[in-house]
Amino acid sequence: MSNSVSPKLRSDATALSRWLFVVAFMVLAIVVVGGITRLTESGVSITEWKPVSGTLPPITEAQWQAEFDAYRATPQYQLVNGPAGMTLSTYKFIFFWEWVHRLLARTIGLVFAAPLAWFWIKRRIPEGYKPRLLALLALGALQGAVGWWMVKSGIVNDVKVSHFRLATHLLVALFTLAGLVWTALDLIALGRGEGRSRLRGVGLVALVMLVFQLFYGALVAGLRAGTSAGGGWFNWDAWPLMQGKVYPDGVDWAMGAAHALLSDVFLVHFIHRWWAWAVVAVLVVVARKLRRTDRKASVVLHSVFGTQVLLGIVTVWSGVAIWLGVLHQLVGALLVATTVWCAHILGSPRHRQQ
């Protein structure tokens, strides 16, 4: 069937898929930097959104002092970092990570928008893919808006950003990553003369369950709930137990079930750690379905979700060490990309015919 594909279509599909994979890799990078930004409490260090002038960091001492003065008006400084004795030098450290995060976001936007315009002008976008690529561009713009919406909640309302807005920010990024990978895989199939894949069956179930798990993982991060179970290396009272019990003491239902399920640090952590095993179960089913048709994908999926589970455990034991927390977030994003890849294989015409 691949012989029926014209050399131009094959070339265009290959070029587009490689470009989308580059953008996907950059999204993985910004997820890592976002994790560092969260864990170092850097997210509200820059109190204004300046799409153009904000590309350059402060240079003069007066510029640095102006940024620091603006930060000192935030609840985070007034209630936490100010009393802790934060200096301008310390402020520069947290400013750096937030600036890198925003610079990388701008770079991703440019790396996506400029080639998209070039492919469009050169008529190199295959039929049916323009709406999807425009949707991915819109997701990128939405992510920028959600990011600033999230930061504003920490500038005005609280010492930290809203955990709901943080979860929205992370999920939009991971949804964009999934869209980039799925579209790139469809383009690779197009270049081979194969039809598009369909998201269905156990692949769809796995992704829906994974989204729920990622949502609760973001709530854990936003609520700083990672340490609510306790800590200490190989301390079984912190994992698999929580504070020495299967179901932890301290869950507060007084404000209603919705508040407890979404905002209680003990219950949110409890749900995140045990829903993980439901996700593992369905991913094992996905991997077993792939064994005969694509053993490599099956092995990779097993390896990624196994690594993620181990990272979750050691992150709790470490008391949420920054480097482990960041690795846990990175592998979570890699698990999204891997699950999308596996679901794409399961939904492909070639697999459906077997």
mmCIF file of C-alpha atoms in Angstrom:
data_model
loop_
_atom_site.group_PDB
_atom_site.id
_atom_site.type_symbol
_atom_site.label_atom_id
_atom_site.label_comp_id
_atom_site.label_asym_id
_atom_site.label_seq_id
_atom_site.Cartn_x
_atom_site.Cartn_y
_atom_site.Cartn_z
ATOM 1 C CA MET A 1 0.000 0.000 0.000
ATOM 2 C CA SER A 2 2.908 2.337 0.724
ATOM 3 C CA ASN A 3 3.866 2.285 -2.970
ATOM 4 C CA SER A 4 0.737 4.350 -3.689
ATOM 5 C CA VAL A 5 2.053 7.252 -1.614
ATOM 6 C CA SER A 6 3.663 9.970 -3.693
ATOM 7 C CA PRO A 7 7.248 10.966 -2.853
ATOM 8 C CA LYS A 8 6.046 14.502 -2.063
ATOM 9 C CA LEU A 9 3.402 13.315 0.405
ATOM 10 C CA ARG A 10 5.879 10.993 2.067
ATOM 11 C CA SER A 11 8.420 13.813 2.333
ATOM 12 C CA ASP A 12 5.871 16.283 3.696
ATOM 13 C CA ALA A 13 4.521 13.804 6.251
ATOM 14 C CA THR A 14 8.036 12.945 7.430
ATOM 15 C CA ALA A 15 9.055 16.600 7.790
ATOM 16 C CA LEU A 16 5.903 17.483 9.711
ATOM 17 C CA SER A 17 6.174 14.498 12.050
ATOM 18 C CA ARG A 18 9.813 15.303 12.880
ATOM 19 C CA TRP A 19 8.908 18.916 13.602
ATOM 20 C CA LEU A 20 6.056 17.849 15.907
ATOM 21 C CA PHE A 21 8.357 15.470 17.776
ATOM 22 C CA VAL A 22 10.817 18.333 18.327
ATOM 23 C CA VAL A 23 7.999 20.443 19.784
ATOM 24 C CA ALA A 24 6.884 17.477 21.922
ATOM 25 C CA PHE A 25 10.424 17.155 23.294
ATOM 26 C CA MET A 26 10.357 20.842 24.177
ATOM 27 C CA VAL A 27 7.053 20.356 25.983
ATOM 28 C CA LEU A 28 8.719 17.607 28.028
ATOM 29 C CA ALA A 29 11.488 20.072 28.861
ATOM 30 C CA ILE A 30 9.063 22.733 30.037
ATOM 31 C CA VAL A 31 7.253 20.167 32.203
ATOM 32 C CA VAL A 32 10.594 19.531 33.926
ATOM 33 C CA VAL A 33 11.283 23.243 34.391
ATOM 34 C CA GLY A 34 7.710 23.695 35.610
ATOM 35 C CA GLY A 35 8.332 21.026 38.230
ATOM 36 C CA ILE A 36 11.479 22.806 39.406
ATOM 37 C CA THR A 37 9.574 26.094 39.481
ATOM 38 C CA ARG A 38 6.870 24.570 41.683
ATOM 39 C CA LEU A 39 9.226 22.789 44.054
ATOM 40 C CA THR A 40 11.454 25.846 44.522
ATOM 41 C CA GLU A 41 8.390 28.078 45.071
ATOM 42 C CA SER A 42 9.485 30.245 42.146
ATOM 43 C CA GLY A 43 6.147 30.581 40.378
ATOM 44 C CA VAL A 44 5.129 34.032 41.639
ATOM 45 C CA SER A 45 8.617 35.575 41.618
ATOM 46 C CA ILE A 46 7.774 37.525 38.436
ATOM 47 C CA THR A 47 4.651 39.550 39.135
ATOM 48 C CA GLU A 48 3.933 40.851 35.624
ATOM 49 C CA TRP A 49 3.362 39.274 32.237
ATOM 50 C CA LYS A 50 5.434 41.063 29.592
ATOM 51 C CA PRO A 51 5.368 38.939 26.417
ATOM 52 C CA VAL A 52 8.085 40.955 24.633
ATOM 53 C CA SER A 53 10.099 42.991 27.136
ATOM 54 C CA GLY A 54 9.980 40.146 29.651
ATOM 55 C CA THR A 55 12.159 38.035 27.375
ATOM 56 C CA LEU A 56 15.228 39.729 28.842
ATOM 57 C CA PRO A 57 15.930 39.417 32.579
ATOM 58 C CA PRO A 58 16.810 42.456 34.693
ATOM 59 C CA ILE A 59 20.330 43.666 33.980
ATOM 60 C CA THR A 60 21.024 46.666 36.157
ATOM 61 C CA GLU A 61 20.866 46.719 39.934
ATOM 62 C CA ALA A 62 17.968 49.189 39.723
ATOM 63 C CA GLN A 63 15.990 46.784 37.514
ATOM 64 C CA TRP A 64 16.611 43.931 39.941
ATOM 65 C CA GLN A 65 15.525 46.055 42.858
ATOM 66 C CA ALA A 66 12.315 47.035 41.052
ATOM 67 C CA GLU A 67 11.454 43.361 40.436
ATOM 68 C CA PHE A 68 12.241 42.503 44.046
ATOM 69 C CA ASP A 69 10.086 45.373 45.310
ATOM 70 C CA ALA A 70 7.148 44.108 43.243
ATOM 71 C CA TYR A 71 7.624 40.605 44.639
ATOM 72 C CA ARG A 72 7.737 41.956 48.197
ATOM 73 C CA ALA A 73 4.130 43.097 47.761
ATOM 74 C CA THR A 74 2.956 39.486 47.320
ATOM 75 C CA PRO A 75 1.475 37.399 50.158
ATOM 76 C CA GLN A 76 4.214 34.806 49.624
ATOM 77 C CA TYR A 77 6.928 37.305 50.530
ATOM 78 C CA GLN A 78 5.027 39.054 53.275
ATOM 79 C CA LEU A 79 3.935 35.882 55.069
ATOM 80 C CA VAL A 80 6.690 33.383 54.246
ATOM 81 C CA ASN A 81 9.881 34.529 52.551
ATOM 82 C CA GLY A 82 10.099 37.964 54.133
ATOM 83 C CA PRO A 83 9.951 36.667 57.714
ATOM 84 C CA ALA A 84 12.434 33.953 56.663
ATOM 85 C CA GLY A 85 14.916 36.682 55.723
ATOM 86 C CA MET A 86 14.901 36.497 51.927
ATOM 87 C CA THR A 87 17.556 38.725 50.350
ATOM 88 C CA LEU A 88 17.880 40.055 46.825
ATOM 89 C CA SER A 89 20.448 37.327 46.131
ATOM 90 C CA THR A 90 18.004 34.602 47.199
ATOM 91 C CA TYR A 91 15.262 36.247 45.159
ATOM 92 C CA LYS A 92 17.445 36.077 42.042
ATOM 93 C CA PHE A 93 17.522 32.276 42.358
ATOM 94 C CA ILE A 94 13.744 31.844 42.282
ATOM 95 C CA PHE A 95 13.428 34.563 39.623
ATOM 96 C CA PHE A 96 15.821 32.569 37.413
ATOM 97 C CA TRP A 97 13.621 29.442 37.303
ATOM 98 C CA GLU A 98 10.427 31.332 36.581
ATOM 99 C CA TRP A 99 12.194 33.356 33.877
ATOM 100 C CA VAL A 100 13.557 30.166 32.264
ATOM 101 C CA HIS A 101 10.068 28.659 32.393
ATOM 102 C CA ARG A 102 8.524 31.656 30.611
ATOM 103 C CA LEU A 103 11.381 31.922 28.102
ATOM 104 C CA LEU A 104 11.013 28.262 27.184
ATOM 105 C CA ALA A 105 7.249 28.773 26.755
ATOM 106 C CA ARG A 106 7.907 31.652 24.346
ATOM 107 C CA THR A 107 10.453 29.539 22.464
ATOM 108 C CA ILE A 108 7.998 26.664 22.094
ATOM 109 C CA GLY A 109 5.426 29.086 20.701
ATOM 110 C CA LEU A 110 7.922 30.356 18.143
ATOM 111 C CA VAL A 111 9.165 26.872 17.208
ATOM 112 C CA PHE A 112 5.569 25.809 16.590
ATOM 113 C CA ALA A 113 4.113 28.915 14.932
ATOM 114 C CA ALA A 114 6.958 29.813 12.544
ATOM 115 C CA PRO A 115 7.337 26.355 10.913
ATOM 116 C CA LEU A 116 3.544 26.003 10.805
ATOM 117 C CA ALA A 117 3.333 29.213 8.791
ATOM 118 C CA TRP A 118 6.153 28.022 6.510
ATOM 119 C CA PHE A 119 4.562 24.598 5.893
ATOM 120 C CA TRP A 120 1.230 26.326 5.247
ATOM 121 C CA ILE A 121 2.656 28.835 2.737
ATOM 122 C CA LYS A 122 4.632 26.102 0.955
ATOM 123 C CA ARG A 123 1.481 23.932 0.727
ATOM 124 C CA ARG A 124 3.198 21.080 2.525
ATOM 125 C CA ILE A 125 0.419 20.293 5.002
ATOM 126 C CA PRO A 126 -1.495 17.169 3.919
ATOM 127 C CA GLU A 127 -5.250 17.344 3.480
ATOM 128 C CA GLY A 128 -7.191 17.216 6.731
ATOM 129 C CA TYR A 129 -4.300 18.245 9.005
ATOM 130 C CA LYS A 130 -4.655 22.025 8.984
ATOM 131 C CA PRO A 131 -7.509 22.119 11.543
ATOM 132 C CA ARG A 132 -5.609 19.795 13.858
ATOM 133 C CA LEU A 133 -2.428 21.863 13.691
ATOM 134 C CA LEU A 134 -4.401 25.060 14.309
ATOM 135 C CA ALA A 135 -6.010 23.374 17.316
ATOM 136 C CA LEU A 136 -2.538 22.550 18.690
ATOM 137 C CA LEU A 137 -1.501 26.165 18.159
ATOM 138 C CA ALA A 138 -4.607 27.307 20.037
ATOM 139 C CA LEU A 139 -3.757 24.917 22.883
ATOM 140 C CA GLY A 140 -0.347 26.545 23.143
ATOM 141 C CA ALA A 141 -1.919 29.991 23.384
ATOM 142 C CA LEU A 142 -4.398 28.672 25.956
ATOM 143 C CA GLN A 143 -1.522 27.286 28.001
ATOM 144 C CA GLY A 144 0.097 30.710 28.163
ATOM 145 C CA ALA A 145 -3.164 32.284 29.330
ATOM 146 C CA VAL A 146 -3.736 29.532 31.915
ATOM 147 C CA GLY A 147 -0.178 29.967 33.173
ATOM 148 C CA TRP A 148 -0.689 33.650 33.886
ATOM 149 C CA TRP A 149 -4.146 32.943 35.382
ATOM 150 C CA MET A 150 -2.433 30.481 37.713
ATOM 151 C CA VAL A 151 0.352 32.888 38.720
ATOM 152 C CA LYS A 152 -2.157 35.660 39.476
ATOM 153 C CA SER A 153 -3.774 33.483 42.145
ATOM 154 C CA GLY A 154 -0.479 33.483 44.056
ATOM 155 C CA ILE A 155 0.218 37.174 43.564
ATOM 156 C CA VAL A 156 -3.071 38.386 45.018
ATOM 157 C CA ASN A 157 -4.887 35.698 46.970
ATOM 158 C CA ASP A 158 -2.489 33.352 48.747
ATOM 159 C CA VAL A 159 1.104 32.457 49.568
ATOM 160 C CA LYS A 160 0.908 29.835 46.821
ATOM 161 C CA VAL A 161 -0.900 29.459 43.521
ATOM 162 C CA SER A 162 -4.309 27.778 43.414
ATOM 163 C CA HIS A 163 -3.930 23.994 43.229
ATOM 164 C CA PHE A 164 -6.901 23.886 40.838
ATOM 165 C CA ARG A 165 -5.222 26.342 38.488
ATOM 166 C CA LEU A 166 -1.949 24.437 38.799
ATOM 167 C CA ALA A 167 -3.751 21.228 37.838
ATOM 168 C CA THR A 168 -5.344 22.971 34.846
ATOM 169 C CA HIS A 169 -1.947 24.301 33.756
ATOM 170 C CA LEU A 170 -0.315 20.869 33.924
ATOM 171 C CA LEU A 171 -3.184 19.031 32.235
ATOM 172 C CA VAL A 172 -3.314 21.486 29.312
ATOM 173 C CA ALA A 173 0.431 20.959 28.822
ATOM 174 C CA LEU A 174 0.062 17.166 28.890
ATOM 175 C CA PHE A 175 -2.994 17.262 26.612
ATOM 176 C CA THR A 176 -0.922 19.314 24.163
ATOM 177 C CA LEU A 177 1.898 16.762 24.430
ATOM 178 C CA ALA A 178 -0.554 13.959 23.709
ATOM 179 C CA GLY A 179 -1.948 15.819 20.689
ATOM 180 C CA LEU A 180 1.531 16.455 19.293
ATOM 181 C CA VAL A 181 2.542 12.798 19.628
ATOM 182 C CA TRP A 182 -0.725 11.419 18.224
ATOM 183 C CA THR A 183 -0.630 13.777 15.235
ATOM 184 C CA ALA A 184 3.023 12.966 14.535
ATOM 185 C CA LEU A 185 2.238 9.238 14.620
ATOM 186 C CA ASP A 186 -0.702 9.746 12.252
ATOM 187 C CA LEU A 187 1.623 11.579 9.854
ATOM 188 C CA ILE A 188 4.150 8.743 9.990
ATOM 189 C CA ALA A 189 1.345 6.312 9.142
ATOM 190 C CA LEU A 190 0.227 8.611 6.316
ATOM 191 C CA GLY A 191 3.737 8.539 4.862
ATOM 192 C CA ARG A 192 3.541 4.738 4.827
ATOM 193 C CA GLY A 193 0.183 4.792 3.081
ATOM 194 C CA GLU A 194 -1.754 3.689 6.168
ATOM 195 C CA GLY A 195 -4.966 5.134 7.528
ATOM 196 C CA ARG A 196 -5.353 7.194 10.683
ATOM 197 C CA SER A 197 -5.575 5.518 14.052
ATOM 198 C CA ARG A 198 -8.663 5.657 16.257
ATOM 199 C CA LEU A 199 -8.713 6.165 19.993
ATOM 200 C CA ARG A 200 -10.863 3.304 21.236
ATOM 201 C CA GLY A 201 -11.176 0.330 23.546
ATOM 202 C CA VAL A 202 -8.653 -0.277 26.284
ATOM 203 C CA GLY A 203 -6.368 2.444 24.916
ATOM 204 C CA LEU A 204 -9.095 5.032 25.502
ATOM 205 C CA VAL A 205 -9.822 3.639 28.974
ATOM 206 C CA ALA A 206 -6.124 3.767 29.880
ATOM 207 C CA LEU A 207 -5.790 7.412 28.843
ATOM 208 C CA VAL A 208 -8.944 8.471 30.699
ATOM 209 C CA MET A 209 -7.732 6.745 33.866
ATOM 210 C CA LEU A 210 -4.289 8.269 33.450
ATOM 211 C CA VAL A 211 -5.790 11.776 33.142
ATOM 212 C CA PHE A 212 -7.569 11.246 36.482
ATOM 213 C CA GLN A 213 -4.297 10.136 38.066
ATOM 214 C CA LEU A 214 -2.395 13.114 36.651
ATOM 215 C CA PHE A 215 -5.093 15.473 37.900
ATOM 216 C CA TYR A 216 -4.693 14.135 41.418
ATOM 217 C CA GLY A 217 -0.927 14.250 41.083
ATOM 218 C CA ALA A 218 -1.202 17.950 40.261
ATOM 219 C CA LEU A 219 -3.462 18.461 43.289
ATOM 220 C CA VAL A 220 -0.869 16.719 45.470
ATOM 221 C CA ALA A 221 1.794 19.080 44.112
ATOM 222 C CA GLY A 222 -0.354 22.180 44.487
ATOM 223 C CA LEU A 223 -1.432 21.325 48.036
ATOM 224 C CA ARG A 224 2.109 20.296 49.069
ATOM 225 C CA ALA A 225 0.500 17.002 50.080
ATOM 226 C CA GLY A 226 3.477 14.822 49.237
ATOM 227 C CA THR A 227 4.732 14.854 52.811
ATOM 228 C CA SER A 228 1.344 14.253 54.444
ATOM 229 C CA ALA A 229 2.021 10.508 54.731
ATOM 230 C CA GLY A 230 5.259 11.019 56.637
ATOM 231 C CA GLY A 231 8.772 10.366 55.385
ATOM 232 C CA GLY A 232 12.062 8.596 55.983
ATOM 233 C CA TRP A 233 13.907 6.157 53.745
ATOM 234 C CA PHE A 234 12.312 2.696 53.714
ATOM 235 C CA ASN A 235 9.840 3.853 56.321
ATOM 236 C CA TRP A 236 6.865 1.555 55.809
ATOM 237 C CA ASP A 237 4.724 3.886 57.919
ATOM 238 C CA ALA A 238 5.044 6.483 55.114
ATOM 239 C CA TRP A 239 4.644 3.947 52.293
ATOM 240 C CA PRO A 240 2.723 1.722 51.720
ATOM 241 C CA LEU A 241 1.018 3.049 54.843
ATOM 242 C CA MET A 242 0.198 6.683 55.555
ATOM 243 C CA GLN A 243 1.260 7.813 59.022
ATOM 244 C CA GLY A 244 1.331 4.157 60.004
ATOM 245 C CA LYS A 245 -2.194 3.369 58.769
ATOM 246 C CA VAL A 246 -3.790 2.258 55.515
ATOM 247 C CA TYR A 247 -6.300 5.115 55.724
ATOM 248 C CA PRO A 248 -4.709 8.154 57.377
ATOM 249 C CA ASP A 249 -6.001 10.050 60.351
ATOM 250 C CA GLY A 250 -6.768 13.695 59.797
ATOM 251 C CA VAL A 251 -9.099 13.591 56.770
ATOM 252 C CA ASP A 252 -11.546 16.437 57.357
ATOM 253 C CA TRP A 253 -15.055 15.998 55.971
ATOM 254 C CA ALA A 254 -16.457 19.004 57.876
ATOM 255 C CA MET A 255 -16.603 21.229 54.782
ATOM 256 C CA GLY A 256 -18.306 18.584 52.671
ATOM 257 C CA ALA A 257 -17.284 15.699 50.445
ATOM 258 C CA ALA A 258 -16.286 17.870 47.479
ATOM 259 C CA HIS A 259 -13.874 19.904 49.573
ATOM 260 C CA ALA A 260 -12.367 16.791 51.138
ATOM 261 C CA LEU A 261 -11.969 14.997 47.809
ATOM 262 C CA LEU A 262 -10.303 17.959 46.126
ATOM 263 C CA SER A 263 -8.595 19.954 48.871
ATOM 264 C CA ASP A 264 -7.833 17.766 51.887
ATOM 265 C CA VAL A 265 -4.106 16.973 51.812
ATOM 266 C CA PHE A 266 -4.505 13.524 53.372
ATOM 267 C CA LEU A 267 -7.367 12.344 51.173
ATOM 268 C CA VAL A 268 -5.902 13.767 47.954
ATOM 269 C CA HIS A 269 -2.615 11.969 48.640
ATOM 270 C CA PHE A 270 -4.481 8.761 49.555
ATOM 271 C CA ILE A 271 -6.465 8.801 46.297
ATOM 272 C CA HIS A 272 -3.394 9.566 44.181
ATOM 273 C CA ARG A 273 -1.320 6.720 45.579
ATOM 274 C CA TRP A 274 -4.037 4.051 45.374
ATOM 275 C CA TRP A 275 -5.620 5.055 42.057
ATOM 276 C CA ALA A 276 -2.116 4.544 40.645
ATOM 277 C CA TRP A 277 -2.594 0.779 40.989
ATOM 278 C CA ALA A 278 -5.835 0.886 39.000
ATOM 279 C CA VAL A 279 -3.907 2.713 36.264
ATOM 280 C CA VAL A 280 -1.125 0.116 36.451
ATOM 281 C CA ALA A 281 -3.690 -2.685 36.026
ATOM 282 C CA VAL A 282 -5.152 -1.227 32.838
ATOM 283 C CA LEU A 283 -1.686 -0.422 31.464
ATOM 284 C CA VAL A 284 -0.698 -4.065 31.989
ATOM 285 C CA VAL A 285 -3.712 -5.027 29.859
ATOM 286 C CA VAL A 286 -2.596 -2.552 27.165
ATOM 287 C CA ALA A 287 0.944 -3.952 27.229
ATOM 288 C CA ARG A 288 -0.273 -7.547 26.957
ATOM 289 C CA LYS A 289 -2.425 -6.665 23.938
ATOM 290 C CA LEU A 290 0.657 -5.217 22.272
ATOM 291 C CA ARG A 291 2.990 -8.145 22.885
ATOM 292 C CA ARG A 292 2.276 -9.975 19.639
ATOM 293 C CA THR A 293 2.115 -6.992 17.296
ATOM 294 C CA ASP A 294 4.653 -4.597 18.821
ATOM 295 C CA ARG A 295 6.764 -6.133 21.568
ATOM 296 C CA LYS A 296 8.994 -3.043 21.764
ATOM 297 C CA ALA A 297 6.055 -0.814 22.693
ATOM 298 C CA SER A 298 4.945 -3.352 25.293
ATOM 299 C CA VAL A 299 8.397 -3.416 26.922
ATOM 300 C CA VAL A 300 8.681 0.382 26.899
ATOM 301 C CA LEU A 301 5.246 0.817 28.480
ATOM 302 C CA HIS A 302 6.076 -1.677 31.257
ATOM 303 C CA SER A 303 9.390 0.075 31.872
ATOM 304 C CA VAL A 304 7.926 3.581 32.040
ATOM 305 C CA PHE A 305 5.016 2.865 34.369
ATOM 306 C CA GLY A 306 7.244 0.685 36.543
ATOM 307 C CA THR A 307 9.764 3.502 36.845
ATOM 308 C CA GLN A 308 6.997 5.977 37.656
ATOM 309 C CA VAL A 309 5.637 3.825 40.490
ATOM 310 C CA LEU A 310 9.114 3.443 42.012
ATOM 311 C CA LEU A 311 9.735 7.178 41.712
ATOM 312 C CA GLY A 312 6.464 7.910 43.465
ATOM 313 C CA ILE A 313 7.456 5.698 46.372
ATOM 314 C CA VAL A 314 10.982 7.064 46.798
ATOM 315 C CA THR A 315 9.716 10.635 46.425
ATOM 316 C CA VAL A 316 7.472 10.078 49.463
ATOM 317 C CA TRP A 317 10.274 8.393 51.418
ATOM 318 C CA SER A 318 12.643 11.273 50.628
ATOM 319 C CA GLY A 319 10.257 13.867 52.008
ATOM 320 C CA VAL A 320 9.770 15.126 48.413
ATOM 321 C CA ALA A 321 13.364 15.852 47.493
ATOM 322 C CA ILE A 322 13.361 18.347 44.615
ATOM 323 C CA TRP A 323 15.273 16.173 42.154
ATOM 324 C CA LEU A 324 13.023 13.171 42.801
ATOM 325 C CA GLY A 325 9.869 15.271 42.540
ATOM 326 C CA VAL A 326 11.061 16.654 39.210
ATOM 327 C CA LEU A 327 11.927 13.164 37.923
ATOM 328 C CA HIS A 328 8.484 11.948 38.991
ATOM 329 C CA GLN A 329 6.862 14.736 36.962
ATOM 330 C CA LEU A 330 9.098 14.076 33.941
ATOM 331 C CA VAL A 331 8.365 10.350 33.896
ATOM 332 C CA GLY A 332 4.669 11.139 34.314
ATOM 333 C CA ALA A 333 4.848 13.171 31.097
ATOM 334 C CA LEU A 334 6.813 10.369 29.411
ATOM 335 C CA LEU A 335 4.096 7.953 30.517
ATOM 336 C CA VAL A 336 1.516 10.134 28.765
ATOM 337 C CA ALA A 337 3.542 10.067 25.540
ATOM 338 C CA THR A 338 4.139 6.307 25.823
ATOM 339 C CA THR A 339 0.487 5.518 26.531
ATOM 340 C CA VAL A 340 -0.557 7.666 23.566
ATOM 341 C CA TRP A 341 1.902 5.732 21.383
ATOM 342 C CA CYS A 342 0.520 2.396 22.576
ATOM 343 C CA ALA A 343 -3.112 3.518 22.199
ATOM 344 C CA HIS A 344 -2.252 4.684 18.671
ATOM 345 C CA ILE A 345 -0.906 1.241 17.807
ATOM 346 C CA LEU A 346 -3.993 -0.475 19.230
ATOM 347 C CA GLY A 347 -6.262 1.828 17.229
ATOM 348 C CA SER A 348 -4.347 1.565 13.956
ATOM 349 C CA PRO A 349 -6.005 -0.105 10.922
ATOM 350 C CA ARG A 350 -3.240 -2.721 10.821
ATOM 351 C CA HIS A 351 -3.861 -3.761 14.437
ATOM 352 C CA ARG A 352 -7.661 -3.667 14.062
ATOM 353 C CA GLN A 353 -7.453 -6.106 11.160
ATOM 354 C CA GLN A 354 -5.522 -8.685 13.188
#
